[in-house]
CSV table of C-alpha atoms and ligand atoms in Angstrom, one decimal:
chain,number,residue,atom,x,y,z
A,25,MET,CA,-1.0,-23.0,20.3
A,26,ALA,CA,-4.6,-23.3,19.3
A,27,THR,CA,-5.4,-23.0,15.6
A,28,ALA,CA,-8.6,-21.5,14.3
A,29,ASN,CA,-10.2,-23.4,11.4
A,30,GLY,CA,-13.3,-21.4,10.9
A,31,GLU,CA,-13.7,-18.7,8.2
A,32,ARG,CA,-13.5,-15.0,9.1
A,33,THR,CA,-15.4,-12.3,7.4
A,34,TYR,CA,-14.5,-8.6,7.5
A,35,GLN,CA,-17.3,-6.2,6.5
A,36,PHE,CA,-16.0,-3.0,5.0
A,37,LYS,CA,-17.6,0.2,3.8
A,38,ALA,CA,-15.9,1.9,0.9
A,39,LEU,CA,-15.4,5.6,1.8
A,40,THR,CA,-14.2,6.3,-1.8
A,41,ASP,CA,-14.3,4.2,-5.0
A,42,LEU,CA,-11.9,1.3,-5.0
A,43,TRP,CA,-9.6,1.0,-8.0
A,44,THR,CA,-9.1,-2.7,-8.9
A,45,GLY,CA,-8.5,-2.2,-12.6
A,46,SER,CA,-4.7,-2.2,-12.7
A,47,VAL,CA,-4.6,-6.0,-13.1
A,48,ALA,CA,-6.3,-5.7,-16.5
A,49,LEU,CA,-3.5,-3.4,-17.7
A,50,LYS,CA,-0.8,-5.6,-16.4
A,51,GLU,CA,-2.5,-8.5,-18.2
A,52,LYS,CA,-2.3,-6.5,-21.4
A,53,ASN,CA,1.4,-5.9,-20.9
A,54,GLY,CA,1.8,-9.7,-20.6
A,55,GLN,CA,2.8,-9.6,-17.0
A,56,ILE,CA,-0.1,-11.7,-15.8
A,57,LYS,CA,-0.7,-14.7,-17.9
A,58,GLU,CA,-3.8,-16.2,-16.4
A,59,LYS,CA,-7.2,-15.4,-17.9
A,60,THR,CA,-9.2,-13.3,-15.5
A,61,GLY,CA,-12.8,-12.3,-15.6
A,62,PRO,CA,-14.1,-9.2,-13.8
A,63,ASP,CA,-14.7,-11.0,-10.5
A,64,ARG,CA,-11.3,-12.5,-10.5
A,65,LEU,CA,-9.9,-9.0,-11.2
A,66,ILE,CA,-11.3,-7.6,-8.0
A,67,THR,CA,-10.1,-10.5,-5.8
A,68,THR,CA,-6.6,-10.5,-7.5
A,69,GLY,CA,-6.3,-6.7,-7.0
A,70,LEU,CA,-7.4,-6.6,-3.4
A,71,LEU,CA,-5.5,-9.7,-2.4
A,72,GLY,CA,-2.3,-8.3,-4.0
A,73,SER,CA,-2.8,-5.1,-2.0
A,74,ILE,CA,-3.4,-6.9,1.3
A,75,ARG,CA,-0.3,-9.0,0.7
A,76,TRP,CA,1.8,-5.8,0.0
A,77,TRP,CA,0.7,-4.2,3.3
A,78,PHE,CA,1.2,-7.6,5.1
A,79,GLU,CA,4.8,-7.5,4.0
A,80,VAL,CA,5.1,-3.9,5.2
A,81,LEU,CA,3.9,-4.9,8.6
A,82,VAL,CA,6.1,-8.0,8.8
A,83,ARG,CA,9.2,-6.0,7.9
A,84,GLY,CA,8.2,-3.4,10.5
A,85,LEU,CA,8.1,-6.0,13.1
A,86,GLY,CA,11.6,-7.1,12.3
A,87,GLY,CA,10.7,-10.1,10.1
A,88,GLY,CA,12.4,-11.0,6.9
A,89,THR,CA,10.5,-11.2,3.6
A,90,CYS,CA,11.5,-12.3,0.2
A,91,ASP,CA,12.0,-9.8,-2.6
A,92,PRO,CA,8.7,-8.8,-4.1
A,93,SER,CA,10.1,-9.1,-7.7
A,94,ASP,CA,8.5,-12.3,-8.7
A,95,HIS,CA,11.7,-14.2,-9.8
A,96,ILE,CA,13.2,-14.1,-6.3
A,97,ARG,CA,10.2,-15.1,-4.3
A,98,CYS,CA,10.3,-18.1,-1.9
A,99,PRO,CA,11.3,-20.8,-1.5
A,100,ASP,CA,15.1,-20.2,-1.1
A,101,LYS,CA,17.7,-22.7,-2.1
A,102,ASP,CA,17.2,-24.5,1.2
A,103,GLY,CA,13.5,-24.8,0.6
A,104,LYS,CA,12.6,-22.2,3.3
A,105,ARG,CA,9.8,-19.7,3.0
A,106,CYS,CA,9.3,-16.3,4.6
A,107,VAL,CA,6.4,-15.5,6.9
A,108,VAL,CA,4.5,-13.9,4.1
A,109,CYS,CA,4.8,-16.7,1.6
A,110,GLU,CA,3.9,-19.2,4.4
A,111,LEU,CA,0.4,-17.6,4.5
A,112,PHE,CA,-0.1,-16.2,1.0
A,113,GLY,CA,1.7,-19.0,-0.9
A,114,CYS,CA,4.5,-19.2,-3.3
A,115,THR,CA,5.9,-21.7,-5.9
A,116,GLY,CA,5.2,-25.1,-4.6
A,117,TRP,CA,3.2,-23.9,-1.6
A,118,ALA,CA,-0.5,-23.0,-1.9
A,119,ARG,CA,-2.1,-20.1,-0.2
A,120,LYS,CA,-3.5,-21.2,3.2
A,121,PHE,CA,-6.9,-19.7,2.7
A,122,ARG,CA,-9.6,-19.1,0.1
A,123,PHE,CA,-10.2,-15.4,-0.4
A,124,GLU,CA,-13.6,-14.1,-1.6
A,125,VAL,CA,-15.0,-10.6,-2.2
A,126,LEU,CA,-18.7,-10.7,-1.4
A,127,ASP,CA,-21.4,-8.1,-1.6
A,128,GLU,CA,-23.7,-7.1,1.3
A,129,ASN,CA,-25.8,-10.2,0.7
A,130,SER,CA,-22.9,-12.6,0.6
A,131,GLY,CA,-23.1,-13.0,-3.2
A,132,THR,CA,-20.0,-12.6,-5.3
A,133,LYS,CA,-19.1,-9.0,-5.8
A,134,THR,CA,-19.1,-8.1,-9.5
A,135,GLY,CA,-18.0,-4.8,-11.0
A,136,GLN,CA,-16.0,-2.1,-9.4
A,137,ILE,CA,-16.5,-1.3,-5.8
A,138,LYS,CA,-18.0,2.2,-5.5
A,139,GLN,CA,-18.1,4.8,-2.8
A,140,ASN,CA,-20.6,3.9,0.0
A,141,ASP,CA,-20.7,0.2,-1.1
A,142,THR,CA,-20.6,-2.3,1.7
A,143,PHE,CA,-18.6,-5.4,0.9
A,144,ASN,CA,-17.2,-8.4,2.7
A,145,LEU,CA,-13.8,-10.0,2.5
A,146,ARG,CA,-14.0,-13.7,3.5
A,147,PHE,CA,-11.0,-15.7,4.5
A,148,THR,CA,-11.6,-19.5,4.6
A,149,PRO,CA,-8.8,-21.6,5.9
A,150,LEU,CA,-7.8,-24.5,3.6
A,151,ARG,CA,-5.1,-25.6,6.0
A,152,PRO,CA,-4.5,-24.6,9.6
A,153,ILE,CA,-3.8,-20.9,10.2
A,154,CYS,CA,-2.1,-20.2,13.5
A,155,ASP,CA,-3.2,-17.4,15.9
A,156,GLU,CA,-0.1,-15.3,15.0
A,157,GLU,CA,-1.0,-15.4,11.3
A,158,TRP,CA,-4.6,-14.4,12.1
A,159,ALA,CA,-3.3,-11.6,14.3
A,160,LEU,CA,-1.0,-10.3,11.6
A,161,LEU,CA,-3.7,-10.5,8.9
A,162,ASP,CA,-6.1,-8.7,11.3
A,163,ALA,CA,-3.5,-6.0,12.0
A,164,THR,CA,-2.9,-5.6,8.2
A,165,LEU,CA,-6.5,-5.0,7.5
A,166,ARG,CA,-6.7,-2.4,10.3
A,167,LEU,CA,-3.5,-0.8,9.0
A,168,ILE,CA,-5.1,-0.5,5.6
A,169,ALA,CA,-8.4,0.9,6.9
A,170,GLU,CA,-7.0,3.3,9.5
A,171,TYR,CA,-3.7,4.4,8.0
A,172,GLY,CA,-3.5,3.3,4.4
A,173,ALA,CA,-5.6,2.5,1.3
A,174,ILE,CA,-6.4,-0.6,-0.7
A,175,GLY,CA,-6.3,-1.4,-4.4
A,176,GLY,CA,-4.1,-1.3,-7.4
A,177,LYS,CA,-3.5,2.5,-7.5
A,178,THR,CA,-2.8,2.8,-3.8
A,179,VAL,CA,0.0,0.3,-3.5
A,180,PHE,CA,3.4,1.9,-3.9
A,181,LYS,CA,4.2,-0.1,-7.0
A,182,PRO,CA,5.4,1.1,-10.4
A,183,THR,CA,2.5,2.8,-12.1
A,184,ASP,CA,0.6,1.0,-14.8
A,185,GLU,CA,0.0,4.1,-16.7
A,186,PRO,CA,3.3,5.8,-17.2
A,187,SER,CA,1.9,8.5,-19.5
A,188,ARG,CA,-0.4,9.7,-16.7
A,189,THR,CA,1.7,9.6,-13.6
A,190,GLY,CA,1.2,13.2,-12.9
A,191,GLU,CA,-2.5,13.2,-12.9
A,192,THR,CA,-3.7,10.4,-10.7
A,193,HIS,CA,-2.4,11.5,-7.3
A,194,HIS,CA,-5.3,13.8,-6.6
A,195,GLN,CA,-7.9,11.2,-7.3
A,196,ASP,CA,-9.2,9.4,-4.2
A,197,TYR,CA,-9.3,5.7,-4.4
A,198,GLY,CA,-9.2,2.9,-1.9
A,199,ILE,CA,-10.2,4.4,1.4
A,200,VAL,CA,-12.2,1.9,3.4
A,201,GLU,CA,-13.5,1.5,7.0
A,202,ILE,CA,-14.1,-1.8,8.9
A,203,VAL,CA,-17.7,-2.1,9.9
A,204,LYS,CA,-17.5,-5.4,11.7
A,205,VAL,CA,-15.4,-8.6,12.0
A,206,ASN,CA,-16.9,-12.0,12.5
A,207,PRO,CA,-15.7,-13.7,14.6
A,208,ARG,CA,-13.2,-11.5,16.5
A,209,ILE,CA,-9.5,-12.4,16.3
A,210,THR,CA,-7.6,-13.8,19.2
A,211,ASN,CA,-5.8,-10.9,20.7
A,212,LEU,CA,-2.0,-11.1,20.7
A,213,ASN,CA,0.4,-8.6,22.0
A,214,VAL,CA,3.3,-7.0,20.0
A,215,THR,CA,5.9,-9.2,21.8
A,216,GLU,CA,4.2,-12.3,20.7
A,217,VAL,CA,3.9,-11.3,17.0
A,218,LYS,CA,7.5,-10.0,17.0
A,219,LYS,CA,8.7,-13.4,18.4
A,220,TYR,CA,6.7,-15.2,15.7
A,221,VAL,CA,8.0,-13.2,12.6
A,222,ARG,CA,11.6,-13.5,13.9
A,223,GLN,CA,11.6,-17.3,14.4
A,224,GLU,CA,14.6,-19.3,13.1
A,225,ARG,CA,12.5,-21.4,10.8
A,226,TRP,CA,11.7,-18.6,8.3
A,227,ARG,CA,13.9,-17.8,5.3
A,228,LYS,CA,16.6,-15.3,6.0
A,229,PRO,CA,16.8,-12.2,3.9
A,230,GLU,CA,19.4,-12.7,1.1
A,231,SER,CA,21.4,-9.6,1.7
A,232,LYS,CA,21.3,-7.0,4.4
A,233,ALA,CA,17.7,-5.9,4.1
A,234,ILE,CA,18.6,-2.3,4.3
A,235,ASP,CA,20.4,-2.5,0.9
A,236,ALA,CA,17.5,-4.0,-0.9
A,237,ASP,CA,15.4,-1.9,-3.2
A,238,PHE,CA,12.2,-2.6,-1.3
A,239,ALA,CA,13.7,-2.1,2.2
A,240,TRP,CA,11.9,1.2,2.6
A,241,ALA,CA,8.5,-0.6,2.3
A,242,SER,CA,8.5,-1.3,6.0
A,243,LEU,CA,6.3,0.1,8.7
A,244,GLU,CA,9.5,1.2,10.4
A,245,PHE,CA,9.9,3.8,7.7
A,246,PHE,CA,6.2,4.7,7.3
A,247,TRP,CA,4.6,8.0,8.3
A,248,PHE,CA,1.0,9.1,8.4
A,249,VAL,CA,-0.9,12.4,8.8
A,250,LYS,CA,-4.6,12.3,9.6
A,251,MET,CA,-7.1,15.0,8.2
A,252,LYS,CA,-4.5,16.6,6.0
A,253,THR,CA,-4.3,16.6,2.2
A,254,LEU,CA,-1.8,17.7,-0.5
A,255,THR,CA,-3.4,18.8,-3.7
A,256,ARG,CA,-3.2,21.0,-6.8
A,257,GLU,CA,-4.5,24.4,-5.9
A,258,THR,CA,-4.2,26.0,-9.4
A,259,THR,CA,-2.5,25.2,-12.7
A,260,SER,CA,0.6,26.8,-11.3
A,261,ALA,CA,0.5,25.8,-7.7
A,262,SER,CA,0.5,22.3,-6.2
A,263,SER,CA,1.3,21.5,-2.5
A,264,PHE,CA,1.7,17.9,-3.6
A,265,ASN,CA,4.4,18.7,-6.1
A,266,LYS,CA,6.0,21.1,-3.6
A,267,VAL,CA,6.4,18.3,-1.1
A,268,LEU,CA,7.7,15.9,-3.7
A,269,GLY,CA,10.1,18.4,-5.1
A,270,ARG,CA,8.6,18.6,-8.5
A,271,LYS,CA,7.9,21.8,-10.5
A,272,GLU,CA,4.5,23.0,-9.6
A,273,SER,CA,3.3,24.3,-12.9
A,274,LYS,CA,1.1,22.1,-15.1
A,275,THR,CA,2.1,23.9,-18.4
A,276,CYS,CA,3.0,21.9,-21.4
A,277,LEU,CA,6.7,21.8,-22.2
A,278,ASP,CA,6.1,21.9,-25.9
A,279,CYS,CA,3.8,24.9,-26.2
A,280,GLY,CA,3.5,26.5,-22.7
A,281,GLN,CA,-0.3,26.0,-22.5
A,282,VAL,CA,-2.2,23.9,-20.1
A,283,HIS,CA,-4.0,20.8,-21.6
A,284,ASN,CA,-6.4,18.9,-19.5
A,285,PRO,CA,-6.8,15.2,-20.0
A,286,PRO,CA,-7.6,13.5,-22.3
A,287,ASN,CA,-6.5,16.4,-24.6
A,288,LYS,CA,-3.3,16.0,-26.6
A,289,CYS,CA,-1.0,18.9,-27.2
A,290,PRO,CA,-2.1,20.5,-30.5
A,291,LYS,CA,1.4,21.5,-31.3
A,292,ALA,CA,3.3,18.3,-30.5
A,293,LYS,CA,0.3,16.0,-31.2
A,294,ARG,CA,0.9,13.8,-28.2
A,295,HIS,CA,0.0,13.5,-24.6
A,296,PRO,CA,1.3,16.7,-23.0
A,297,LYS,CA,4.7,16.6,-21.3
A,298,ARG,CA,4.1,18.8,-18.3
A,299,ALA,CA,6.6,20.9,-16.3
A,300,SER,CA,5.2,19.3,-13.2
A,301,GLU,CA,6.6,15.9,-14.3
A,302,GLN,CA,10.1,17.4,-13.8
A,303,LEU,CA,12.0,17.9,-10.6
A,304,ALA,CA,12.4,21.5,-9.4
A,305,ASN,CA,16.1,20.8,-8.9
A,306,SER,CA,17.4,17.9,-11.0
A,307,ASN,CA,20.3,17.3,-8.6
A,308,ASP,CA,17.9,16.7,-5.6
A,309,GLU,CA,18.2,12.9,-5.0
A,310,ILE,CA,15.6,13.0,-2.2
A,311,SER,CA,13.0,14.4,-4.5
A,312,ARG,CA,14.0,12.0,-7.3
A,313,TRP,CA,13.2,9.2,-4.9
A,314,LEU,CA,10.0,10.7,-3.4
A,315,ALA,CA,8.6,11.6,-6.8
A,316,GLY,CA,9.6,8.3,-8.4
A,317,SER,CA,10.7,8.0,-12.0
A,318,GLN,CA,8.3,6.8,-14.7
A,319,GLN,CA,9.0,3.2,-13.7
A,320,GLU,CA,8.8,3.7,-9.9
A,321,SER,CA,6.0,4.7,-7.6
A,322,LYS,CA,5.8,8.0,-5.7
A,323,LYS,CA,6.5,7.6,-2.0
A,324,VAL,CA,3.9,10.0,-0.8
A,325,LEU,CA,0.1,9.5,-1.3
A,326,SER,CA,-2.5,12.0,-0.4
A,327,PHE,CA,-6.3,11.8,-0.3
A,328,LYS,CA,-8.9,14.5,-0.1
A,329,ASN,CA,-12.1,13.0,1.2
A,330,PRO,CA,-11.6,11.6,3.8
A,331,ALA,CA,-8.3,13.5,4.1
A,332,ARG,CA,-5.2,11.6,4.9
A,333,THR,CA,-1.6,11.7,3.7
A,334,PHE,CA,1.0,9.0,4.1
A,335,GLY,CA,4.3,7.8,2.8
A,336,PHE,CA,7.7,6.3,3.4
A,337,VAL,CA,11.2,7.6,4.1
A,338,LYS,CA,14.4,5.8,3.1
A,339,PRO,CA,17.2,5.1,5.5
A,340,GLY,CA,20.4,6.8,4.4
A,341,LEU,CA,18.5,9.2,2.1
A,342,ILE,CA,15.7,10.9,3.9
A,343,ASP,CA,14.7,10.6,7.5
A,344,PHE,CA,11.5,11.5,9.3
A,345,ASP,CA,12.7,15.0,10.3
A,346,THR,CA,13.5,15.9,6.7
A,347,MET,CA,10.1,14.6,5.6
A,348,LYS,CA,8.4,16.5,8.3
A,349,ARG,CA,10.2,19.7,7.3
A,350,ARG,CA,8.9,19.4,3.7
A,351,LEU,CA,5.3,19.0,5.0
A,352,THR,CA,5.7,21.9,7.4
A,353,LYS,CA,6.4,24.1,4.4
A,354,VAL,CA,2.9,23.5,3.1
A,355,TRP,CA,0.9,22.9,6.3
A,356,GLY,CA,2.7,25.2,8.7
A,357,GLN,CA,4.0,24.3,12.2
A,358,SER,CA,0.8,23.3,14.0
A,359,GLY,CA,-2.6,21.7,13.6
A,360,TRP,CA,-1.4,18.3,12.4
A,361,ASP,CA,0.4,15.3,13.9
A,362,PHE,CA,3.1,13.3,12.2
A,363,LEU,CA,2.6,9.7,13.2
A,364,THR,CA,5.5,7.3,12.6
A,365,GLY,CA,5.3,3.5,12.1
A,366,ASP,CA,6.5,2.5,15.6
A,367,LYS,CA,3.6,4.4,17.1
A,368,ILE,CA,1.2,2.8,14.6
A,369,ILE,CA,2.5,-0.7,15.6
A,370,ASP,CA,1.7,0.2,19.2
A,371,GLN,CA,-1.8,1.3,18.2
A,372,LEU,CA,-2.4,-1.8,16.1
A,373,PHE,CA,-1.5,-4.1,19.0
A,374,ALA,CA,-2.7,-1.6,21.6
A,375,GLY,CA,-3.8,-2.7,25.1
A,376,LYS,CA,-3.0,-6.3,24.4
A,377,GLU,CA,0.1,-6.7,26.5
A,378,ARG,CA,-0.6,-9.2,29.2
A,379,CYS,CA,0.4,-7.9,32.7
A,380,SER,CA,1.0,-11.3,34.3
B,418,ZN,ZN1,8.6,-15.3,0.6
B,419,ZN,ZN1,1.2,21.7,-25.6
């Protein structure tokens, strides 16, 4: 198998602002120890997001990955790594590439990336990167651009701002499009990449993957709807909360009024506790999972402009049909397509199956 040693550059256009500030908050909470400047913040945030979607893709192709909680990352007790750590690095094994975020003129990008900005992501191999790894990275970037979003707020991770969980879903962050790729990636078909991620040499998942907390974060359980959005219509109506199974009203639980951020409740003298942060039915386990608790992420994300809505289901708790029924309640029966992860895999590796 030939290895490519040259750098590859993806040129993106930001269709919304990108949010790369969450690393700073984590730093404050002592979760990230290294000192980071503003440039470092952007690269760390974007690379973390790319790695997260890469894991989603690898699991969706039937590959094992380590547990994203840092303390159980690779290597395992036999010194084996998973496919993701092989490329992105882990304890005792450096990342195989240098990652840079560049502006239009190939200077280092500083400051936040704003809507309509053009920027480049440059991957420079530091050690050989095989064709399968390039193909997976390429598919990950197309997955993000065509079906997902990039940046701190758009990864399904615990929120960094627990007091504001109810407010951020309707803000658009992290939608990008790929303008060009230089040079093009060697085309591989889905059979070839599946074979690669399932090789014997990779670390085996510790327990049955389906039991793990992060097992839902797989393309196998991902769904996507193009050109549709879930939003708050009024202070008392929110199609987003309806789908999540939360109460729709924004009213303050302490005084019954509506306070818009950053206002505190004049009665309770604190950030308002809203009805919309509570489940409509507290015994509804599906809604509890979809809405996420204060320490977990929501499992549905929706964007207004450009409009797209996507999320995950969880085996044994909620399947695609149940999710689709929830969406049908707010969007009606027709005029939208519910695309599932297996179809997305076909599209990411479309037309590349060799006939011979
Ligand atoms: Zn790993
Ligand atoms: Zn109040």
